[in-house]
mmCIF file of C-alpha atoms and ligand atoms in Angstrom:
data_model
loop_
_atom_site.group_PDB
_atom_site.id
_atom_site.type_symbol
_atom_site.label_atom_id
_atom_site.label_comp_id
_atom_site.label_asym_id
_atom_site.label_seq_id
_atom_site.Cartn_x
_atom_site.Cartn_y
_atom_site.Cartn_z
ATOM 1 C CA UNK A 137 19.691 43.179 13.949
ATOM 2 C CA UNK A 138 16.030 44.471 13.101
ATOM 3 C CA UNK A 139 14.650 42.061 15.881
ATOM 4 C CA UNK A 140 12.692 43.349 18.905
ATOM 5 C CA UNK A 141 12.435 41.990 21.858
ATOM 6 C CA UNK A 142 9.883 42.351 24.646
ATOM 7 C CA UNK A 143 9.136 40.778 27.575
ATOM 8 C CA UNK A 144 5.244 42.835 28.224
ATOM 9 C CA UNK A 145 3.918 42.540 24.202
ATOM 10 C CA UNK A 146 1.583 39.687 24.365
ATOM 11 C CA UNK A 147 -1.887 40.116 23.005
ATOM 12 C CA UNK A 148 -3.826 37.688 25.131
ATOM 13 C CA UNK A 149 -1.920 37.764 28.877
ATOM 14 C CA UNK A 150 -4.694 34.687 29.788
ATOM 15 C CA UNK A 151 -3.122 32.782 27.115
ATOM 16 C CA UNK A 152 0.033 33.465 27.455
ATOM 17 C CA UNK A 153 -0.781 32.076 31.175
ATOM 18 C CA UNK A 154 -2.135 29.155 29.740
ATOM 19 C CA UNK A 155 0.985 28.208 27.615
ATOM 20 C CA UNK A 156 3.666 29.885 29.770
ATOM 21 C CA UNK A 157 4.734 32.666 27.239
ATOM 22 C CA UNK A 158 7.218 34.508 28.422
ATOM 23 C CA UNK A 159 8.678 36.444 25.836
ATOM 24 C CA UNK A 160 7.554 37.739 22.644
ATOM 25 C CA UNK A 161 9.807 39.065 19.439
ATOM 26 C CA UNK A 162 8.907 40.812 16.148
ATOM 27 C CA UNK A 163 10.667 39.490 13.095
ATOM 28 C CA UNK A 164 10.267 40.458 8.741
ATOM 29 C CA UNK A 165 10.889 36.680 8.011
ATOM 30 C CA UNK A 166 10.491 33.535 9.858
ATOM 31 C CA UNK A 167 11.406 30.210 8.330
ATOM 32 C CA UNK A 168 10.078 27.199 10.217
ATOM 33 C CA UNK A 169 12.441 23.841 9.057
ATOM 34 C CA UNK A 170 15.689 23.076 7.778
ATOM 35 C CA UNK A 171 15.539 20.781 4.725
ATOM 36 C CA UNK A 172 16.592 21.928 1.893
ATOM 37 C CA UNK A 173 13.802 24.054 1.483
ATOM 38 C CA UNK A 174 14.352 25.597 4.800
ATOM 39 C CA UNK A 175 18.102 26.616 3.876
ATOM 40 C CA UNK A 176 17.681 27.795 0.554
ATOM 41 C CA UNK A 177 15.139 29.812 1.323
ATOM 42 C CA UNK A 178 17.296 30.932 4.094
ATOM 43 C CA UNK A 179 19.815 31.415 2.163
ATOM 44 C CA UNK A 180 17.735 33.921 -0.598
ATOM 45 C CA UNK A 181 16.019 35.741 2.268
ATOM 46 C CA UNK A 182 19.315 36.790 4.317
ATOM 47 C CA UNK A 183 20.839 37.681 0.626
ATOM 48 C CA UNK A 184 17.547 39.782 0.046
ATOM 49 C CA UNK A 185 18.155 41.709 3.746
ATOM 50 C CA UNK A 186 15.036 40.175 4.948
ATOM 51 C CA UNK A 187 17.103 38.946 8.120
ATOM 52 C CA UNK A 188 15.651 35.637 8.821
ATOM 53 C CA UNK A 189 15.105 33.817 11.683
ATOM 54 C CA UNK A 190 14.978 30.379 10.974
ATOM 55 C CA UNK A 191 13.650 27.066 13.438
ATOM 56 C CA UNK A 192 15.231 24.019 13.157
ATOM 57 C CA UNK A 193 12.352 21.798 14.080
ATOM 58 C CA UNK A 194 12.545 18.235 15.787
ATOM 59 C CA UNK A 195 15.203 16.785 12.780
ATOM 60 C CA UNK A 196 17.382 19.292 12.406
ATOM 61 C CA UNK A 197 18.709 18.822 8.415
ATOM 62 C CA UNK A 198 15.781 17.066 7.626
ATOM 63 C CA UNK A 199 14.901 13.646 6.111
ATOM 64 C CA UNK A 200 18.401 13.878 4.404
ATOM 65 C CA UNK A 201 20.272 13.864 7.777
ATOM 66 C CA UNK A 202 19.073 9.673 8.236
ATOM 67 C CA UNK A 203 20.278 9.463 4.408
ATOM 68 C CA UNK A 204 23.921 8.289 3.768
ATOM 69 C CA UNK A 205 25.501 8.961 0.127
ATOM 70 C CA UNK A 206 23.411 11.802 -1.892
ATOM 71 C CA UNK A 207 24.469 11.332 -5.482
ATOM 72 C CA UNK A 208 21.743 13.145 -7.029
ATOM 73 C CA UNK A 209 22.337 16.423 -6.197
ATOM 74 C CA UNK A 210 23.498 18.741 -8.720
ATOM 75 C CA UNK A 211 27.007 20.145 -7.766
ATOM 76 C CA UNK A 212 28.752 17.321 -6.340
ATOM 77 C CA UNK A 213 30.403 15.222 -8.648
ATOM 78 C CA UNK A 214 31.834 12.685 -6.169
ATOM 79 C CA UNK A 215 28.417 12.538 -4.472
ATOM 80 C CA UNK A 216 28.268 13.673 -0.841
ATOM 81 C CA UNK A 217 26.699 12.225 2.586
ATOM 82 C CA UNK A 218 23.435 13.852 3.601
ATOM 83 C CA UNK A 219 24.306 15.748 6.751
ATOM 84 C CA UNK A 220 27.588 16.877 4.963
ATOM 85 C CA UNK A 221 25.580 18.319 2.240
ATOM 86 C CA UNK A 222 22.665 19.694 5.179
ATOM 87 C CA UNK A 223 25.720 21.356 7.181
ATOM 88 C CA UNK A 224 26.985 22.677 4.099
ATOM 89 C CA UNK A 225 23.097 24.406 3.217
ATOM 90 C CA UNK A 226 23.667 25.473 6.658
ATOM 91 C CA UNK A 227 26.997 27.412 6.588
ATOM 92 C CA UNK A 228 25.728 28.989 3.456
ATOM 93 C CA UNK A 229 22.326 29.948 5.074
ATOM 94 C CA UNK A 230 24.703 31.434 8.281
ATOM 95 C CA UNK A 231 27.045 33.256 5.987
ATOM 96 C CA UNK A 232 24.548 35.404 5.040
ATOM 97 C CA UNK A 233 23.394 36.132 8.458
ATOM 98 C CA UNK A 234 20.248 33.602 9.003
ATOM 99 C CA UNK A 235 19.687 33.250 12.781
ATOM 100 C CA UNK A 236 19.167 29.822 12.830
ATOM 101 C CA UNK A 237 18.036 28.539 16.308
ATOM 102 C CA UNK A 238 17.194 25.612 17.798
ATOM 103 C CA UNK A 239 13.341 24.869 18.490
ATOM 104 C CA UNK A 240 10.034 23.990 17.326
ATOM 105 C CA UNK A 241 6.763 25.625 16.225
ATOM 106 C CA UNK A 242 4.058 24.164 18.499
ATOM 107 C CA UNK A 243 1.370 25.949 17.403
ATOM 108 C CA UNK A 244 0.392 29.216 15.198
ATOM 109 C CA UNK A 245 -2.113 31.921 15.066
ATOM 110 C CA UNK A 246 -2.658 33.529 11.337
ATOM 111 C CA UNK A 247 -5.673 35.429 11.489
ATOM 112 C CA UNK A 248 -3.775 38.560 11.150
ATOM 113 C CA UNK A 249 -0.638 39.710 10.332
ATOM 114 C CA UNK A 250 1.935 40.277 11.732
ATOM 115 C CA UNK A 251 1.412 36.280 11.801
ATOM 116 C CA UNK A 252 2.067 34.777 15.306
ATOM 117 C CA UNK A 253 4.168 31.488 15.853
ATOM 118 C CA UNK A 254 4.613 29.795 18.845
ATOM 119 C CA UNK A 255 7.941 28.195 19.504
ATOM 120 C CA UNK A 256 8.313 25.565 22.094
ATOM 121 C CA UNK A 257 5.396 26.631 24.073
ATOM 122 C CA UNK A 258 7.366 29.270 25.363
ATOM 123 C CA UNK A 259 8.033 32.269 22.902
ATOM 124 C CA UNK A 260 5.941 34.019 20.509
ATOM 125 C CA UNK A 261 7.400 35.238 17.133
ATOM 126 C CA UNK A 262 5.562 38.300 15.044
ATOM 127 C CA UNK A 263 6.420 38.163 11.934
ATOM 128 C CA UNK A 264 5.308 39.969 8.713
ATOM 129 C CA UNK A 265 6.179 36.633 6.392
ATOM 130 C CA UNK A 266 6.224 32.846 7.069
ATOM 131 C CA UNK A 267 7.666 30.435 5.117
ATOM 132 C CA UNK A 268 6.869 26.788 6.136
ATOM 133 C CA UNK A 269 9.697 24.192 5.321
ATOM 134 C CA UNK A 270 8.399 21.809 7.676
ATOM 135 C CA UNK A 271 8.860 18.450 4.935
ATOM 136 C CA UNK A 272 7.269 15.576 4.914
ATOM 137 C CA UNK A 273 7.526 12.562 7.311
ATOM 138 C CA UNK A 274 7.605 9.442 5.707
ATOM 139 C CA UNK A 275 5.749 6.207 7.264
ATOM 140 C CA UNK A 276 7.164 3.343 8.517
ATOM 141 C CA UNK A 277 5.790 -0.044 10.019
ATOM 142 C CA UNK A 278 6.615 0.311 13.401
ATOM 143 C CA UNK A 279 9.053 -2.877 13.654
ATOM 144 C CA UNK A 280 12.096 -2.727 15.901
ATOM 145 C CA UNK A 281 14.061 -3.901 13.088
ATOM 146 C CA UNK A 282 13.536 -0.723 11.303
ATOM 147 C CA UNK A 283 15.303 1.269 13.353
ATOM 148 C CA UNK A 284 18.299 -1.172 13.862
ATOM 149 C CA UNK A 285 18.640 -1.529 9.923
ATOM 150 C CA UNK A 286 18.110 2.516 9.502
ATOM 151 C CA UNK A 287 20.657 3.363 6.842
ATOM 152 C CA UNK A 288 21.842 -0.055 6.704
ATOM 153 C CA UNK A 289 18.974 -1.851 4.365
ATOM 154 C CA UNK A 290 16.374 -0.072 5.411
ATOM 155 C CA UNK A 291 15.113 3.175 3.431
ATOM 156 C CA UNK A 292 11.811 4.713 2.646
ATOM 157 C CA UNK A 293 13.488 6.087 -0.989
ATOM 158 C CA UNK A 294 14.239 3.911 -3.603
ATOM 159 C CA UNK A 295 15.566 7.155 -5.661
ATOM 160 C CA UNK A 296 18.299 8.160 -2.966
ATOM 161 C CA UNK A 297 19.498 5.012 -1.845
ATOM 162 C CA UNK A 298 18.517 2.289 -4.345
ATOM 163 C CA UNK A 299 21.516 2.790 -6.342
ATOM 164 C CA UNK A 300 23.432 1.386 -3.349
ATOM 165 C CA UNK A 301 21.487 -2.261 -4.176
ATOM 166 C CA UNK A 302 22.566 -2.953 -8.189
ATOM 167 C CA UNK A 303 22.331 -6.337 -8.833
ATOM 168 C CA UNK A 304 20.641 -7.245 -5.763
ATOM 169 C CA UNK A 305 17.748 -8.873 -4.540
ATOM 170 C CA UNK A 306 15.085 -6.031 -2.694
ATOM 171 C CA UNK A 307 11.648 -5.631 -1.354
ATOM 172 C CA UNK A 308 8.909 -2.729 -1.478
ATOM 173 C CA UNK A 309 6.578 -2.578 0.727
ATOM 174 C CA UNK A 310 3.416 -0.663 -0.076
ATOM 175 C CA UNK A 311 0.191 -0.964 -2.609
ATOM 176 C CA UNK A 312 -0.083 2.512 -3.636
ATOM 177 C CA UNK A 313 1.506 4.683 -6.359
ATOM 178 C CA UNK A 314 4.253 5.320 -4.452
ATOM 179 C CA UNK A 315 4.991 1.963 -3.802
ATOM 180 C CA UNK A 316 5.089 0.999 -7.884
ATOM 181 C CA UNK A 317 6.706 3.562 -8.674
ATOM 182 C CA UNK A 318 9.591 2.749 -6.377
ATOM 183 C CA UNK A 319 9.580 -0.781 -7.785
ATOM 184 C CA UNK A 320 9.762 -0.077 -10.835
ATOM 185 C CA UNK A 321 12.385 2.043 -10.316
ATOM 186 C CA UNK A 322 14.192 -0.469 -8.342
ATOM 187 C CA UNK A 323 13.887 -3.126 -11.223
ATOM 188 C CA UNK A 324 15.886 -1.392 -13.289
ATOM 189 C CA UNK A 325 18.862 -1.161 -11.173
ATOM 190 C CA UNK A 326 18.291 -4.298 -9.201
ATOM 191 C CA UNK A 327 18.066 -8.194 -9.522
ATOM 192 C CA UNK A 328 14.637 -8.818 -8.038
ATOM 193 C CA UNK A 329 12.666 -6.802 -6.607
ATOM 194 C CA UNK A 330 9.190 -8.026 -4.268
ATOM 195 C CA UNK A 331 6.672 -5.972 -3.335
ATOM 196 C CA UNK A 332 4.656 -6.419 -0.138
ATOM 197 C CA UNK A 333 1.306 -6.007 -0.135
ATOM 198 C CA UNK A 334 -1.156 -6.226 3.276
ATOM 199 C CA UNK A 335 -4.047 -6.816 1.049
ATOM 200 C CA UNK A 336 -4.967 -8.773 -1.895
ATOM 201 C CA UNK A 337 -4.922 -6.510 -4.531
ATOM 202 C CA UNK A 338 -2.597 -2.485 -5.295
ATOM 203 C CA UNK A 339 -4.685 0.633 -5.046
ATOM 204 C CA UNK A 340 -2.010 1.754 -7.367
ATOM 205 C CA UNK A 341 -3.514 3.407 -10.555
ATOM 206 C CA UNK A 342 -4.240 0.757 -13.953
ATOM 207 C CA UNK A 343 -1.289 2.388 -15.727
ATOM 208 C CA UNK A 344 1.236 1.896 -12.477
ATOM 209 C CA UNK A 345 0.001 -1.580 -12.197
ATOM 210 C CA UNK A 346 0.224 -2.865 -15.440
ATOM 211 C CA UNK A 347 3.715 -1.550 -15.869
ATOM 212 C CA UNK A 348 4.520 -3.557 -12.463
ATOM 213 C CA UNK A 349 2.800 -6.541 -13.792
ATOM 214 C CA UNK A 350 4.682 -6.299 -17.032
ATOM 215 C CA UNK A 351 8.054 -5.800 -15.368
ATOM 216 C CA UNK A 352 9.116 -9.510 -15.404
ATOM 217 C CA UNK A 353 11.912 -8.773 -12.086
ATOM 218 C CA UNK A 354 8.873 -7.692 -10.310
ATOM 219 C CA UNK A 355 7.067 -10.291 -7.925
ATOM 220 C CA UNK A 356 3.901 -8.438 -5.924
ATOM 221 C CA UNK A 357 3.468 -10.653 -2.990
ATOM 222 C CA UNK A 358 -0.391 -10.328 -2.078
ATOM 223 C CA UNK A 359 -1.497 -10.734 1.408
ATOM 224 C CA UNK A 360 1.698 -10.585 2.482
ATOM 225 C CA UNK A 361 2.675 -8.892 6.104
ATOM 226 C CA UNK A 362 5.951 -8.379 7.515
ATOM 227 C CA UNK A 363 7.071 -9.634 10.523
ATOM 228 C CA UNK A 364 10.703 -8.904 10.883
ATOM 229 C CA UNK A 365 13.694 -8.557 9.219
ATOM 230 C CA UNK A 366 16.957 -9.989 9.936
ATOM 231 C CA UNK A 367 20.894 -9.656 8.951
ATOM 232 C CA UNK A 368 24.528 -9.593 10.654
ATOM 233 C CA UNK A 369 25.694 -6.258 9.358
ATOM 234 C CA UNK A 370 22.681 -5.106 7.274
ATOM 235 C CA UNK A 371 19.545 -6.698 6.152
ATOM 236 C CA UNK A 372 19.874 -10.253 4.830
ATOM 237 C CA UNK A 373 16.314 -10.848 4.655
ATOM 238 C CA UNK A 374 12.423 -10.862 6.037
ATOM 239 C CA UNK A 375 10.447 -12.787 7.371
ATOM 240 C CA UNK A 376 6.625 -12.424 6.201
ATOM 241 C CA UNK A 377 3.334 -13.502 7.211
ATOM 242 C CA UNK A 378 1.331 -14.704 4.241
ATOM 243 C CA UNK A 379 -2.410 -14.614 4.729
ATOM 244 C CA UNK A 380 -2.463 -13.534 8.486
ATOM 245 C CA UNK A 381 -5.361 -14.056 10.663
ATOM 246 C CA UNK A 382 -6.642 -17.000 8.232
ATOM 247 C CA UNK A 383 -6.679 -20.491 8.390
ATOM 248 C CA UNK A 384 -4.228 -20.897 5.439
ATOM 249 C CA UNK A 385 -1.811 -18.449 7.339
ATOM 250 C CA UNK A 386 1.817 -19.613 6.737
ATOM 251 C CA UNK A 387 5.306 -17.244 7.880
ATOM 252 C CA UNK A 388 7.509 -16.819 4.213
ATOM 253 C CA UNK A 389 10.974 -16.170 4.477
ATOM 254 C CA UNK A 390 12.819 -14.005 1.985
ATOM 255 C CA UNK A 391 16.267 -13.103 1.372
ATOM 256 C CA UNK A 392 16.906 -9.504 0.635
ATOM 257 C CA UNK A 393 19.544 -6.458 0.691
ATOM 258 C CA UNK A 394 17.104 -3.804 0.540
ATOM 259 C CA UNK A 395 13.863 -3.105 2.489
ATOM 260 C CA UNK A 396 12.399 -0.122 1.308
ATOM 261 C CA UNK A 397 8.927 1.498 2.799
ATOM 262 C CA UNK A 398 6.192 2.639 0.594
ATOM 263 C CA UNK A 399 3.078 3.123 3.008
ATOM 264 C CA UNK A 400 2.779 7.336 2.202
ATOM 265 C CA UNK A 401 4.389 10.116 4.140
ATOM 266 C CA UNK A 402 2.697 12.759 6.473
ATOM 267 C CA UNK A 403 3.390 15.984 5.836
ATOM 268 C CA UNK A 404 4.256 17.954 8.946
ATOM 269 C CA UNK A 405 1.459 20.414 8.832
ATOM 270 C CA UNK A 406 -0.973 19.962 11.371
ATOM 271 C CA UNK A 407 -0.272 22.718 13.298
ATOM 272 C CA UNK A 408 -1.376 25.049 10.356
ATOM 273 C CA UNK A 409 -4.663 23.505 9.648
ATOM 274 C CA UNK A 410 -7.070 25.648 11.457
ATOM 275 C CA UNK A 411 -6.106 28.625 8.551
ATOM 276 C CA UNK A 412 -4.242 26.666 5.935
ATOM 277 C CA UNK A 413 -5.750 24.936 3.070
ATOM 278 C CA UNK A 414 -4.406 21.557 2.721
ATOM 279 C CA UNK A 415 -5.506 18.858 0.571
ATOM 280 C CA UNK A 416 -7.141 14.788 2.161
ATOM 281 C CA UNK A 417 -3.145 13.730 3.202
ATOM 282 C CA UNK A 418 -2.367 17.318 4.241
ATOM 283 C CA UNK A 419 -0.461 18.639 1.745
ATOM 284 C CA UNK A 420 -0.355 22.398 1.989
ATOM 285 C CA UNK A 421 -1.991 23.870 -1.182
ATOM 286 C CA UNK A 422 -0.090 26.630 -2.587
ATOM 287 C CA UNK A 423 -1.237 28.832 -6.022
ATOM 288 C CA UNK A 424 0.575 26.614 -8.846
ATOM 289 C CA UNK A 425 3.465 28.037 -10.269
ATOM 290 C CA UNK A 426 3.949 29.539 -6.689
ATOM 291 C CA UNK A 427 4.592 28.994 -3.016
ATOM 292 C CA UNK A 428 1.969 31.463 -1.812
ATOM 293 C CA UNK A 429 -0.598 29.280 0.282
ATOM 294 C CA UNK A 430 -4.849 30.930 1.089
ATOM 295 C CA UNK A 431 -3.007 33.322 3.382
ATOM 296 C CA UNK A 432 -1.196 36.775 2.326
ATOM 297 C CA UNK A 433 2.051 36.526 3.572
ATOM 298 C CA UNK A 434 2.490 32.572 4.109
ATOM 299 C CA UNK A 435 4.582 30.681 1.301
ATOM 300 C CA UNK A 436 5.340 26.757 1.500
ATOM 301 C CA UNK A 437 7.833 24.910 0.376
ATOM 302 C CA UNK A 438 9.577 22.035 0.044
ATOM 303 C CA UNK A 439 8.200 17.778 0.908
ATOM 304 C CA UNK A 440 5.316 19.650 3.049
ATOM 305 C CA UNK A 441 3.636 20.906 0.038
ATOM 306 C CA UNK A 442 4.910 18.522 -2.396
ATOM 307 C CA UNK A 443 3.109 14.837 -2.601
ATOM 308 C CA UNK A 444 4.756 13.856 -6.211
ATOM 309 C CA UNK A 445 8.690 15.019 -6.492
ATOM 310 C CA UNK A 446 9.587 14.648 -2.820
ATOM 311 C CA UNK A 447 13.246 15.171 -3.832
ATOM 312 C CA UNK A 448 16.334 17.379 -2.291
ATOM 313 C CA UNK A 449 16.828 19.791 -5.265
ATOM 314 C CA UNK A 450 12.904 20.080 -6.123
ATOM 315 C CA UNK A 451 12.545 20.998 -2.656
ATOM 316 C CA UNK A 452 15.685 23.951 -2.313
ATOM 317 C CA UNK A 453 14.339 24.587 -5.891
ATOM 318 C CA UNK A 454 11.102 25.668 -3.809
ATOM 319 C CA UNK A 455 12.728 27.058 -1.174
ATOM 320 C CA UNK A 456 14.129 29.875 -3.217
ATOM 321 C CA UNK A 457 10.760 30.133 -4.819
ATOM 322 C CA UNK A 458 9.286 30.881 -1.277
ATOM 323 C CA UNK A 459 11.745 33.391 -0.292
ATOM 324 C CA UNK A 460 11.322 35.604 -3.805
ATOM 325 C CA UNK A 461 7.680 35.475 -3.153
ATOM 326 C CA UNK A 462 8.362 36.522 0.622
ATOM 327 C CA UNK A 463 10.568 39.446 -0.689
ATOM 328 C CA UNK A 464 8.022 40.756 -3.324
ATOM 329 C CA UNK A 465 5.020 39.964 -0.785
ATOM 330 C CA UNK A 466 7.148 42.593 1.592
ATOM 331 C CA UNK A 467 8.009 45.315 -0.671
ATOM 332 C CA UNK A 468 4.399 45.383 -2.201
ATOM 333 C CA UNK A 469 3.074 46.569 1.689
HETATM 334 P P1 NDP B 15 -1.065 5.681 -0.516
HETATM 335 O O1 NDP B 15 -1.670 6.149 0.744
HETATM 336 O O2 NDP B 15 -1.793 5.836 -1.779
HETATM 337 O O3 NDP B 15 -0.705 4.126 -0.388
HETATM 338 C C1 NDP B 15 -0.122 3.614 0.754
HETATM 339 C C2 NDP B 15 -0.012 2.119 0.594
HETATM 340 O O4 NDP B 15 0.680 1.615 1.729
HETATM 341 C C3 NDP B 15 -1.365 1.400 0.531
HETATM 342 O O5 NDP B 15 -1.297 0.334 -0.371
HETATM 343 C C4 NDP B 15 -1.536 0.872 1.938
HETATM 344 O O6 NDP B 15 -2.232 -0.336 2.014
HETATM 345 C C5 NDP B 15 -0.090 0.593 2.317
HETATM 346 N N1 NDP B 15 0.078 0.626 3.760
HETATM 347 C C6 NDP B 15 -0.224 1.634 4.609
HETATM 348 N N2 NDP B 15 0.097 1.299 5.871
HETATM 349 C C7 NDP B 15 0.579 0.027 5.796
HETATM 350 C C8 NDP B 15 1.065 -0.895 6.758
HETATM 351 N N3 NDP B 15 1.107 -0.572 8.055
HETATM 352 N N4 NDP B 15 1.464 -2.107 6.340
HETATM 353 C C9 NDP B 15 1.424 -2.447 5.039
HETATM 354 N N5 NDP B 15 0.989 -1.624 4.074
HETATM 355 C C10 NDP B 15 0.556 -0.406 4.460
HETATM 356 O O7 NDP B 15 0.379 6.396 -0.534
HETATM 357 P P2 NDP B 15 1.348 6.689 -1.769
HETATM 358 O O8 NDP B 15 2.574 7.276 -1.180
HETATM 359 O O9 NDP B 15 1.502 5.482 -2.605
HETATM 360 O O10 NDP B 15 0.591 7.789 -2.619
HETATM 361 C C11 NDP B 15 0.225 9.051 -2.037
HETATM 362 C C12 NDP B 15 -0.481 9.900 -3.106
HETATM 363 O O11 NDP B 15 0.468 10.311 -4.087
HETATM 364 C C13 NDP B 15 -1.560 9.122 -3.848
HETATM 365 O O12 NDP B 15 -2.609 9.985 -4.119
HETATM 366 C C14 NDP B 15 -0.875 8.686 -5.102
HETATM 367 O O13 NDP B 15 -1.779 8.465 -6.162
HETATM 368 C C15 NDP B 15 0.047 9.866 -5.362
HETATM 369 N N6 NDP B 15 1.220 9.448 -6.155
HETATM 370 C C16 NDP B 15 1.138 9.513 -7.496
HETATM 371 C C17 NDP B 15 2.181 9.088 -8.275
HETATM 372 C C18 NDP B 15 2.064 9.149 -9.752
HETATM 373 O O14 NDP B 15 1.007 9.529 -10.236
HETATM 374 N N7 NDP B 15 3.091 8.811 -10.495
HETATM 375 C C19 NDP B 15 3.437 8.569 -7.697
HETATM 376 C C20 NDP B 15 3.404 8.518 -6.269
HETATM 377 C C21 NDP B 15 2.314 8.942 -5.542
HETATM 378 P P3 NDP B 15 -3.816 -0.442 1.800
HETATM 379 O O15 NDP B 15 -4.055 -0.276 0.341
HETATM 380 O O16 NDP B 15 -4.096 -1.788 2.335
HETATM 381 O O17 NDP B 15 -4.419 0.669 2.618
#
């Protein structure tokens, strides 16, 4: 293994006092996430004898792990379960000899190169090339419910799960782009669809709204907040607050299968955004076409980059992007 490992090479000995460094270790290729776009990167990098070391971060697999039944990704015929298909990117990613290792990047330093992660406050990595697969988190209301319906009515992607609700009744909950989209997704596969909205009109675009309002399955309830959701073995239903914090405030109950979340994501990037450009959400900006970011030597990838595909392949589509742009980025020194 190219790695090297040394207990004395810290720049800044105050800091390192500070944070409790104790160890620092130079590296050619450090992936931070394993989403798709973590792995196949991974799995281009170790091919291309970069030797990667790759970070799991805090959801090891990625958004996909709290999936169940992945049908849209190329390759499997019969459909697979998210973490099957994540422990498969892993095993691929291994057999090529990725280090992957538990822990997470708490904070970075990319002023010069080599860059300088931080990994659980305790260990520094130097490395020559970074590629950030960090995704995206998407939002959710905060309700107990969601949790106790996760994977079992409750979803925040009509694309990978609303297939499971044909012919069913199912509610969106969201104003935004995101949020038609979904539902007009959703009304083609399903019976009805609502959508939930908090105020009284979408900030959705004219074009997304008029094909909602034109889509006659579609029922946008205005004003509308949720308060809960209940079911026996899944979600049977929600109960709303209609008009809340008014005089005319009333609690509407309606029955539903699905319960999908629209409200935006937040793409896990903060910890780059004292040297990163990022656009108003904080979406890493990368050159188009590409995955290199404002910094030589940093490539992005995958949901943390990505604020309109958001999906499994487009992401390990981006992920092998990352890692031919690492390669070339290396050779070119
Ligand atoms: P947005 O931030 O645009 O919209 C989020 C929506 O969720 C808003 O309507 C907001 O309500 C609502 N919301 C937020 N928090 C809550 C809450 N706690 N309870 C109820 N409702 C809540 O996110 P999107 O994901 O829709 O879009 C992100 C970006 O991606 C946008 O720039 C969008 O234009 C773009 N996009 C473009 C697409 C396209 O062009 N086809 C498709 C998808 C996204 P409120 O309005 O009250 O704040």
């Amino acid at each position: 293994m190219e790695l090297f490992k040394s207990m004395d090479n810290l720049d800044n000995k105050e800091d390192s006092k500070k944070t409790d460094i104790k160890e620092t270790e130079k590296v050619k290729c450090l992936i931070i996430g394993s989403g798709p776009a973590g792995y196949t990167a991974a799995i281009y990098a170790a091919r291309a004898n970069l030797k990667p070391v790759l970070y799991e971060g805090l959801q090891p697999g990625g958004q996909l792990t709290t999936t169940t039944e992945v049908e849209n990704y190329p390759g499997y015929p019969e459909g697979v379960t998210g973490p099957v298909l994540m422990e498969d990117l892993k095993k691929q990613a291994e057999r090529f000899g990725t280090d992957i290792r538990w822990g997470i990047a708490t904070s970075t330093d990319l002023s010069n190169r080599p860059h300088k992660i931080t990994i659980d406050n305790k260990k520094i990595i130097e490395t020559e090339t970074v590629i950030i697969a960090t995704g995206a988190s998407a939002k959710y209301l905060g309700l107990d419910a969601e949790k106790k319906y996760a994977g079992m009515g409750v979803s925040a992607c009509a694309t990978c799960d609303g297939f499971f609700y044909k012919g069913k009744d199912v509610a969106v909950v969201g104003g935004g782009d995101t949020a038609a989209e979904e539902a007009i997704y959703l009304a083609g596969l399903c019976n009805k669809v609502y959508v939930i909205v908090r105020k009284n009109y979408m900030r959705a675009s004219k074009t997304m709204l008029a094909r909602v309002e034109k889509t006659p399955n579609i029922e946008v309830l205005y004003e509308h907040n949720t308060k809960d959701l209940f079911g026996k073995d899944g979600v049977e239903g929600a109960n709303l607050i209609k008009k809340m914090g008014t005089p005319e405030e009333e609690e509407v109950k309606i029955n539903i299968h699905g319960f999908f979340l629209a409200i935006g994501h937040h793409p896990n990037s903060d910890i780059f955004a004292d040297y990163l450009d990022r656009d108003d959400v904080g979406y890493i900006k990368t050159i188009p076409g590409t995955s290199k970011t404002n910094i030589p030597g940093v490539f992005a990838c995958g949901d943390v980059q990505d604020p309109h595909y958001r999906q499994a392949i487009t992401a390990a589509g981006s992920g092998c992007v990352a890692a031919l742009d690492a390669e070339r980025f290396l050779s070119s020194l």
